[in-house]
Amino acid sequence: MNPVDPQDRGLSRRELLGTVGGAVLAGVAVGEAALARPAGSDASNTPDTPDTLAGSAGPGAPAAKPFELEELTIRDLSAGLASGRWTSQRLVELYVGRIVEVDRVGIGGTGTNAIAETNPQALEIAEALDRERKAGKVRGPLHGIPVIVKDNIDTGDRMQTTAGSLALAGSRAGKDAFLVERLRAAGAIVLAKTNLSEWANFRSTRSTSGWSGRGGQVRNPYALDRNPCGSSSGTGSGVSANLAAAGIGTETDGSILCPSSMCGLVGIKPTVGLVSRRGIIPISSTQDTAGPMCRTVADAAILLSAIAGTDLLDPATAASAGKAADYTKALDANGLAGARLGVVRKFFGWHPEIDRQMTAVLDLLRQLGAVLVDPVEIPHLGDYDAGEFEIMLYEFKHGLNAYLA
C-alpha cells in the first residue's frame, strides 16, 4: 500500500473541485438547495461563487482576510505542531478567529452560520495537550487538532446538545458520547458544536436542510444563498469554510454524504455498528451512525480510525468487534485500478452543466483505472421509501424516549 494525500501529489481539494466542476455548485439550484434571500438584501452583495470559500466574496462585497490555516489537512497541522510552527493553543485561536470573521460576522453581512457554539474550554484543553507534547507524549495524528461536532452528539462539557431544537435549549449532557470519548482520548480538541437541520431533519415533509430553531439557517460557503444540504449541514459548511481541521456528522439517510458532496468534502457513512450510537440524539436505531467529514480521504481515514470501536453499552458494535483498524494503512494511490463503479443514468438529465461536469468526473475515474459499468439500472429504486419511513416513525419515538430517560 502507498498512503497518499491529494496534496502530496500536488492536487489540492479546490484544484480537484475545479477539475471536475465544483463551480457548478454556485450556479445551479436543484430542489431545496435554493434559499430565499433575506428581505431587502441586495443580490449583488450576496456571494454566489466558490470564491466566497477561497476568501473573496465576489463583486460588491469585501473579501475575507487571508487565513493562515487555509485548506491545511490533519497531516499538515500535525507536522506543524511537531515542528513547533504552531501550538495547539494557537490553532484554537486561529480557528476561533476564523469563526468570528466568516461564520458569525460573515462576508458582506452574511456568514456561513455553521457553528452553534464554541467550546469555552477549548484553550484550556489545548494548553494541556501542548504540555503533553512538550513532555514527549503524543497520542497520535489528532493530538492537539481542533475538530467540530454536530449538535446532536453529546459532549459532557459546558456546551449544549440540542439537535437544534428550542425544546432542548440549555440541555447539557452528563457525559460524552462514546465517539467523543474516543476523540478526546486520541487528543482531538472539540472546538465547537455545529448547527444542523433541526432534529436531524426528521420533523417535517417541508423542512429546509440546515435550518434549526436554535441556530437559524446554515449557508453553503460556496454560495451563501444556498443551503449545504443534509442535516449535517453545519459540519459540512464549517469544515469546507476552514472553521476547523475536520468534523463529525451523523447520517440516517444522506445527511453525511449530501453535505459533503455539496461542500466539496470527503464524507463516510460507516456501517451501522462500526461507530457507537451511544450519546447521539436518535432517529433510527437501524440506520443512524456518525462519521467523518473532511477535506481529504487521508483525513477521513484518520478520523474514522479514532472514532470506530466496540462499545459495551451499544449492542450494535458487538458485530464489529476486532474490525476497527487504522484505516490510513489502506490508503492507496492506485486504489481505483480495477474498481467497478456503476453509473446510474436515471439521475442525469436534470441540468446540462451538471451532466457536463459529471462526464468530466467519469473521464477522470477512467484515467485512474476504474472500470465503469454504464449504465446501471436500479429496478426497485424508491419502492421501499414508504416502508422505511414507517419504521423510522416507530424507531424515532422509542429512541428519543430512551435518550431522554
Coordinates of C-alpha atoms in Angstrom, one line a residue:
M1 CA 0.0 0.0 0.0
N2 CA 1.1 3.5 -0.7
P3 CA -0.5 6.0 1.6
V4 CA -1.2 9.3 -0.2
D5 CA -2.9 12.6 0.4
P6 CA -4.1 14.6 -2.6
Q7 CA -1.8 17.4 -1.5
D8 CA 1.2 15.0 -1.6
R9 CA 0.6 14.7 -5.4
G10 CA 0.3 18.5 -5.8
L11 CA -3.5 18.4 -6.2
S12 CA -5.4 20.4 -3.6
R13 CA -9.1 19.9 -2.8
R14 CA -10.1 23.1 -4.6
E15 CA -8.0 22.2 -7.6
L16 CA -9.8 18.9 -7.7
L17 CA -13.1 20.6 -7.5
G18 CA -12.1 23.0 -10.3
T19 CA -11.0 20.0 -12.4
V20 CA -14.3 18.2 -12.0
G21 CA -16.6 21.3 -11.8
G22 CA -17.0 22.3 -8.3
A23 CA -18.1 25.7 -9.5
V24 CA -21.4 24.3 -10.7
L25 CA -22.5 24.3 -7.1
A26 CA -22.7 28.1 -7.1
G27 CA -24.7 28.4 -10.3
V28 CA -27.3 25.7 -10.2
A29 CA -30.3 25.4 -7.8
V30 CA -31.6 21.9 -7.6
G31 CA -34.7 21.1 -5.4
E32 CA -34.4 22.5 -1.9
A33 CA -30.9 23.8 -2.4
A34 CA -32.1 27.3 -3.2
L35 CA -32.7 29.6 -0.3
A36 CA -34.8 32.8 -0.2
R37 CA -32.7 35.9 0.2
P38 CA -33.3 38.0 3.3
A39 CA -35.9 40.7 2.8
G40 CA -34.2 43.9 1.4
S41 CA -31.0 42.1 0.6
D42 CA -29.0 43.2 -2.5
A43 CA -28.4 40.3 -4.8
S44 CA -25.2 41.9 -6.0
N45 CA -23.8 41.7 -2.5
T46 CA -24.8 38.1 -1.9
P47 CA -21.8 35.9 -2.8
D48 CA -22.7 33.2 -5.3
T49 CA -19.4 31.8 -6.4
P50 CA -16.8 29.5 -4.9
D51 CA -14.6 32.5 -4.4
T52 CA -16.5 33.1 -1.2
L53 CA -14.8 30.0 0.2
A54 CA -11.4 30.9 -1.1
G55 CA -11.5 34.3 0.6
S56 CA -13.2 36.6 -2.0
A57 CA -16.9 37.2 -1.8
G58 CA -17.1 38.4 -5.4
P59 CA -18.0 41.9 -6.8
G60 CA -19.5 44.3 -4.4
A61 CA -18.6 42.6 -1.2
P62 CA -15.5 42.8 1.0
A63 CA -13.0 40.0 0.8
A64 CA -12.1 37.8 3.7
K65 CA -8.6 38.2 5.1
P66 CA -6.0 35.6 4.1
F67 CA -6.2 32.7 6.5
E68 CA -3.0 31.1 7.8
L69 CA -4.6 27.6 8.0
E70 CA -6.4 27.7 4.7
E71 CA -7.0 24.2 3.4
L72 CA -4.4 22.6 5.7
T73 CA -5.0 18.9 6.4
I74 CA -4.7 17.0 9.6
R75 CA -1.3 15.8 8.5
D76 CA -0.2 19.3 7.7
L77 CA -1.3 20.6 11.1
S78 CA 0.2 17.6 12.9
A79 CA 3.5 18.2 11.2
G80 CA 3.4 21.9 12.1
L81 CA 2.7 21.1 15.7
A82 CA 5.6 18.6 15.7
S83 CA 8.0 21.2 14.2
G84 CA 6.9 23.9 16.6
R85 CA 5.4 26.1 13.9
W86 CA 2.2 26.2 16.0
T87 CA 1.0 25.2 19.3
S88 CA -2.5 23.7 19.8
Q89 CA -3.4 26.9 21.6
R90 CA -2.5 28.9 18.6
L91 CA -4.6 26.6 16.3
V92 CA -7.6 27.2 18.5
E93 CA -7.1 30.9 18.5
L94 CA -6.8 31.0 14.7
Y95 CA -9.9 28.8 14.1
V96 CA -12.0 30.8 16.6
G97 CA -10.9 34.0 14.8
R98 CA -11.9 32.5 11.5
I99 CA -15.3 31.6 13.0
V100 CA -15.8 35.1 14.2
E101 CA -14.9 36.6 10.8
V102 CA -16.5 34.1 8.4
D103 CA -19.2 32.4 10.3
R104 CA -20.7 34.9 12.7
V105 CA -19.9 38.3 11.3
G106 CA -19.6 37.0 7.8
I107 CA -18.6 38.4 4.4
G108 CA -20.8 41.1 3.1
G109 CA -23.1 40.9 6.2
T110 CA -24.0 37.2 5.9
G111 CA -21.9 34.3 7.4
T112 CA -22.0 30.6 6.9
N113 CA -23.8 30.2 10.3
A114 CA -22.3 26.7 10.6
I115 CA -21.4 27.0 14.3
A116 CA -23.9 26.6 17.1
E117 CA -21.5 27.5 19.8
T118 CA -17.7 27.3 20.5
N119 CA -16.2 25.4 23.4
P120 CA -15.3 27.8 26.2
Q121 CA -12.8 25.2 27.5
A122 CA -11.0 24.8 24.1
L123 CA -8.0 26.9 25.0
E124 CA -7.6 25.2 28.4
I125 CA -7.7 21.7 26.7
A126 CA -5.3 22.9 24.1
E127 CA -2.9 24.1 26.8
A128 CA -3.0 20.7 28.5
L129 CA -2.3 18.9 25.2
D130 CA 0.6 21.3 24.5
R131 CA 2.1 20.4 27.8
E132 CA 1.8 16.7 27.0
R133 CA 3.6 17.2 23.7
K134 CA 6.3 19.2 25.3
A135 CA 6.8 16.3 27.8
G136 CA 7.2 13.9 24.9
K137 CA 3.7 12.3 24.9
V138 CA 2.0 12.5 21.5
R139 CA -1.2 10.4 21.3
G140 CA -1.3 10.2 17.6
P141 CA -2.1 12.3 14.5
L142 CA -5.1 14.0 16.1
H143 CA -3.1 15.2 19.1
G144 CA -4.0 18.9 19.6
I145 CA -6.1 19.1 16.4
P146 CA -9.3 21.2 16.6
V147 CA -12.4 19.4 15.3
I148 CA -16.1 20.3 15.2
V149 CA -19.0 18.0 16.2
K150 CA -22.7 18.1 15.2
D151 CA -25.1 19.4 17.8
N152 CA -26.9 16.1 18.2
I153 CA -23.9 14.4 19.7
D154 CA -23.4 14.6 23.5
T155 CA -20.4 16.4 24.8
G156 CA -20.1 16.2 28.6
D157 CA -18.8 19.8 28.9
R158 CA -20.2 23.3 29.0
M159 CA -21.6 23.1 25.5
Q160 CA -25.3 22.3 24.9
T161 CA -26.6 19.3 23.0
T162 CA -29.9 20.3 21.4
A163 CA -30.4 18.8 18.0
G164 CA -31.1 22.4 17.0
S165 CA -34.4 22.4 18.9
L166 CA -35.6 25.1 21.3
A167 CA -37.2 22.3 23.2
L168 CA -33.8 21.2 24.3
A169 CA -32.2 24.7 24.7
G170 CA -30.0 24.7 27.7
S171 CA -29.6 20.9 27.8
R172 CA -26.1 19.8 28.7
A173 CA -25.2 16.1 28.5
G174 CA -23.9 14.4 31.7
K175 CA -21.2 12.6 29.8
D176 CA -19.6 12.4 26.4
A177 CA -21.0 10.3 23.6
F178 CA -18.7 7.2 23.1
L179 CA -17.3 8.6 19.9
V180 CA -16.5 11.9 21.7
E181 CA -14.7 9.9 24.4
R182 CA -12.6 8.4 21.7
L183 CA -11.9 11.7 20.0
R184 CA -10.7 13.2 23.3
A185 CA -8.6 10.0 24.0
A186 CA -6.9 10.5 20.6
G187 CA -6.0 14.1 21.6
A188 CA -8.6 15.9 19.4
I189 CA -9.9 19.2 20.7
V190 CA -13.7 19.5 20.4
L191 CA -13.7 23.2 19.2
A192 CA -17.4 23.7 18.7
K193 CA -20.8 22.2 18.1
T194 CA -22.3 22.7 14.7
N195 CA -25.7 23.8 13.6
L196 CA -27.9 21.3 11.8
S197 CA -31.3 20.6 10.4
E198 CA -33.5 20.6 13.5
W199 CA -34.0 17.0 14.8
A200 CA -31.7 15.9 12.0
N201 CA -34.5 16.9 9.6
F202 CA -37.0 14.4 10.9
R203 CA -39.6 16.9 11.8
S204 CA -41.5 17.9 8.6
T205 CA -42.0 17.0 5.0
R206 CA -41.4 20.6 4.0
S207 CA -38.4 21.5 6.1
T208 CA -35.2 23.2 4.7
S209 CA -31.9 21.5 5.1
G210 CA -29.6 23.3 7.6
W211 CA -32.3 25.2 9.4
S212 CA -32.9 24.9 13.1
G213 CA -34.9 26.9 15.7
R214 CA -31.8 27.3 17.8
G215 CA -29.3 28.2 15.1
G216 CA -31.2 29.5 12.1
Q217 CA -30.1 28.7 8.5
V218 CA -26.7 27.2 7.7
R219 CA -25.3 28.5 4.4
N220 CA -23.2 26.8 1.8
P221 CA -19.7 28.6 1.8
Y222 CA -19.5 28.2 -2.0
A223 CA -22.8 30.2 -2.4
L224 CA -24.2 31.9 0.6
D225 CA -27.7 32.0 -0.9
R226 CA -27.9 28.2 -1.0
N227 CA -28.1 25.6 1.8
P228 CA -25.4 22.9 2.2
C229 CA -27.8 20.0 2.0
G230 CA -28.4 17.3 4.6
S231 CA -28.8 17.5 8.3
S232 CA -25.0 17.6 8.9
S233 CA -25.0 20.9 7.1
G234 CA -23.1 22.8 9.8
T235 CA -20.3 20.3 9.9
G236 CA -20.1 20.3 6.1
S237 CA -20.2 24.1 5.8
G238 CA -17.8 24.6 8.7
V239 CA -15.1 22.2 7.5
S240 CA -15.3 23.4 4.0
A241 CA -15.0 27.1 5.1
N242 CA -11.9 26.2 7.2
L243 CA -13.5 26.8 10.6
A244 CA -11.8 23.6 11.9
A245 CA -9.5 20.9 10.6
A246 CA -12.2 18.2 10.3
G247 CA -15.7 17.4 11.6
I248 CA -18.1 14.7 12.7
G249 CA -21.6 14.4 11.2
T250 CA -24.4 11.9 11.6
E251 CA -26.5 10.2 9.0
T252 CA -29.7 8.3 8.8
D253 CA -30.2 8.6 5.1
G254 CA -27.9 11.0 3.2
S255 CA -27.0 13.5 6.0
I256 CA -23.2 13.0 5.8
L257 CA -22.9 12.2 2.1
C258 CA -25.1 15.0 0.7
P259 CA -23.5 18.0 2.6
S260 CA -20.1 16.5 1.9
S261 CA -20.9 16.4 -1.8
M262 CA -22.3 19.9 -1.9
C263 CA -19.4 21.4 0.1
G264 CA -16.6 19.6 -1.7
L265 CA -15.6 17.2 1.2
V266 CA -15.0 13.6 1.8
G267 CA -17.8 12.1 3.9
I268 CA -18.1 8.5 5.1
K269 CA -21.2 6.8 6.4
P270 CA -19.8 3.8 8.3
T271 CA -21.7 0.5 8.5
V272 CA -24.1 0.8 11.5
G273 CA -22.2 -0.6 14.5
L274 CA -18.7 0.3 13.5
V275 CA -19.1 3.6 15.4
S276 CA -21.1 3.6 18.6
R277 CA -24.5 5.3 18.6
R278 CA -24.5 5.9 22.3
G279 CA -24.9 9.6 23.2
I280 CA -26.4 10.6 19.8
I281 CA -29.9 12.0 19.7
P282 CA -31.5 9.3 17.5
I283 CA -33.9 8.9 14.6
S284 CA -33.5 5.3 13.6
S285 CA -31.6 2.6 15.5
T286 CA -31.2 0.6 12.4
Q287 CA -29.8 3.4 10.2
D288 CA -28.2 6.1 12.4
T289 CA -24.5 6.4 12.6
A290 CA -21.8 9.1 12.9
G291 CA -19.0 9.5 10.5
P292 CA -16.1 11.8 9.4
M293 CA -16.5 14.8 7.2
C294 CA -13.0 16.0 6.0
R295 CA -11.2 17.7 3.2
T296 CA -9.2 14.6 2.1
V297 CA -9.6 10.9 2.1
A298 CA -6.5 10.6 4.3
D299 CA -8.1 12.9 6.9
A300 CA -11.3 10.9 6.8
A301 CA -9.3 7.7 7.4
I302 CA -7.6 9.3 10.4
L303 CA -10.8 10.4 11.9
L304 CA -12.6 7.1 11.3
S305 CA -9.8 5.3 12.9
A306 CA -10.2 7.4 16.0
I307 CA -14.0 7.0 16.5
A308 CA -14.5 3.4 15.4
G309 CA -14.6 0.8 18.2
T310 CA -16.6 -1.6 20.4
D311 CA -18.9 0.0 23.0
L312 CA -20.2 -2.4 25.6
L313 CA -23.2 -0.2 26.0
D314 CA -24.2 -0.2 22.3
P315 CA -25.1 -3.8 21.3
A316 CA -24.8 -2.9 17.6
T317 CA -21.0 -2.5 17.9
A318 CA -20.6 -6.2 19.0
A319 CA -20.6 -7.3 15.4
S320 CA -17.7 -5.0 14.6
A321 CA -15.5 -6.3 17.5
G322 CA -12.0 -6.6 16.2
K323 CA -12.8 -5.0 12.9
A324 CA -11.9 -1.4 13.8
A325 CA -8.5 -0.6 12.4
D326 CA -6.0 2.1 11.4
Y327 CA -7.7 2.9 8.1
T328 CA -4.8 5.0 6.9
K329 CA -2.9 1.8 6.2
A330 CA -5.5 1.1 3.4
L331 CA -4.8 4.4 1.6
D332 CA -3.5 3.5 -1.9
A333 CA -2.7 5.9 -4.7
N334 CA -3.8 3.2 -7.1
G335 CA -6.9 2.2 -5.2
L336 CA -9.2 2.8 -8.2
A337 CA -7.4 0.5 -10.5
G338 CA -9.9 -2.3 -11.5
A339 CA -12.6 -1.0 -9.2
R340 CA -16.1 -1.5 -10.9
L341 CA -18.3 1.6 -10.5
G342 CA -21.9 1.8 -11.7
V343 CA -23.2 4.9 -13.4
V344 CA -27.0 5.3 -12.8
R345 CA -28.1 7.4 -15.8
K346 CA -31.5 7.9 -14.3
F347 CA -30.0 10.7 -12.1
F348 CA -28.7 12.5 -15.2
G349 CA -30.6 14.9 -17.4
W350 CA -31.7 17.5 -14.8
H351 CA -29.2 20.2 -15.9
P352 CA -26.9 20.2 -18.9
E353 CA -24.0 21.8 -16.9
I354 CA -24.1 19.2 -14.2
D355 CA -24.2 16.5 -16.9
R356 CA -21.1 18.0 -18.5
Q357 CA -19.3 18.1 -15.2
M358 CA -20.3 14.6 -14.4
T359 CA -18.9 13.5 -17.8
A360 CA -15.6 15.0 -16.7
V361 CA -15.7 13.2 -13.4
L362 CA -16.3 9.9 -15.2
D363 CA -13.4 10.5 -17.6
L364 CA -11.2 11.2 -14.6
L365 CA -12.3 8.0 -12.9
R366 CA -11.4 6.0 -16.0
Q367 CA -8.0 7.7 -16.2
L368 CA -7.4 6.5 -12.6
G369 CA -8.1 2.9 -13.6
A370 CA -11.8 2.5 -12.6
V371 CA -14.0 0.2 -14.7
L372 CA -17.3 2.0 -15.3
V373 CA -20.4 -0.1 -15.7
D374 CA -22.5 2.3 -17.7
P375 CA -25.5 2.4 -17.4
V376 CA -26.7 0.6 -14.3
E377 CA -30.4 0.2 -13.6
I378 CA -31.8 0.0 -10.1
P379 CA -35.2 -1.6 -10.8
H380 CA -36.7 -1.1 -7.3
L381 CA -35.4 2.4 -6.7
G382 CA -37.8 4.2 -4.4
D383 CA -40.1 1.2 -3.9
Y384 CA -39.3 0.9 -0.2
D385 CA -39.4 4.6 0.8
A386 CA -42.9 4.3 2.5
G387 CA -41.8 1.3 4.5
E388 CA -38.6 2.9 5.5
F389 CA -40.5 6.0 6.8
E390 CA -43.0 3.9 8.8
I391 CA -40.2 2.1 10.5
M392 CA -38.4 5.4 11.3
L393 CA -41.6 6.7 12.9
Y394 CA -41.6 3.9 15.4
E395 CA -37.8 3.9 16.0
F396 CA -37.8 7.7 16.5
K397 CA -40.4 7.6 19.2
H398 CA -38.7 4.7 21.0
G399 CA -35.2 6.0 20.6
L400 CA -36.0 9.6 21.7
N401 CA -37.8 8.4 24.8
A402 CA -34.8 6.2 25.6
Y403 CA -32.4 9.1 25.0
L404 CA -34.4 11.5 27.2
A405 CA -35.0 9.0 30.0

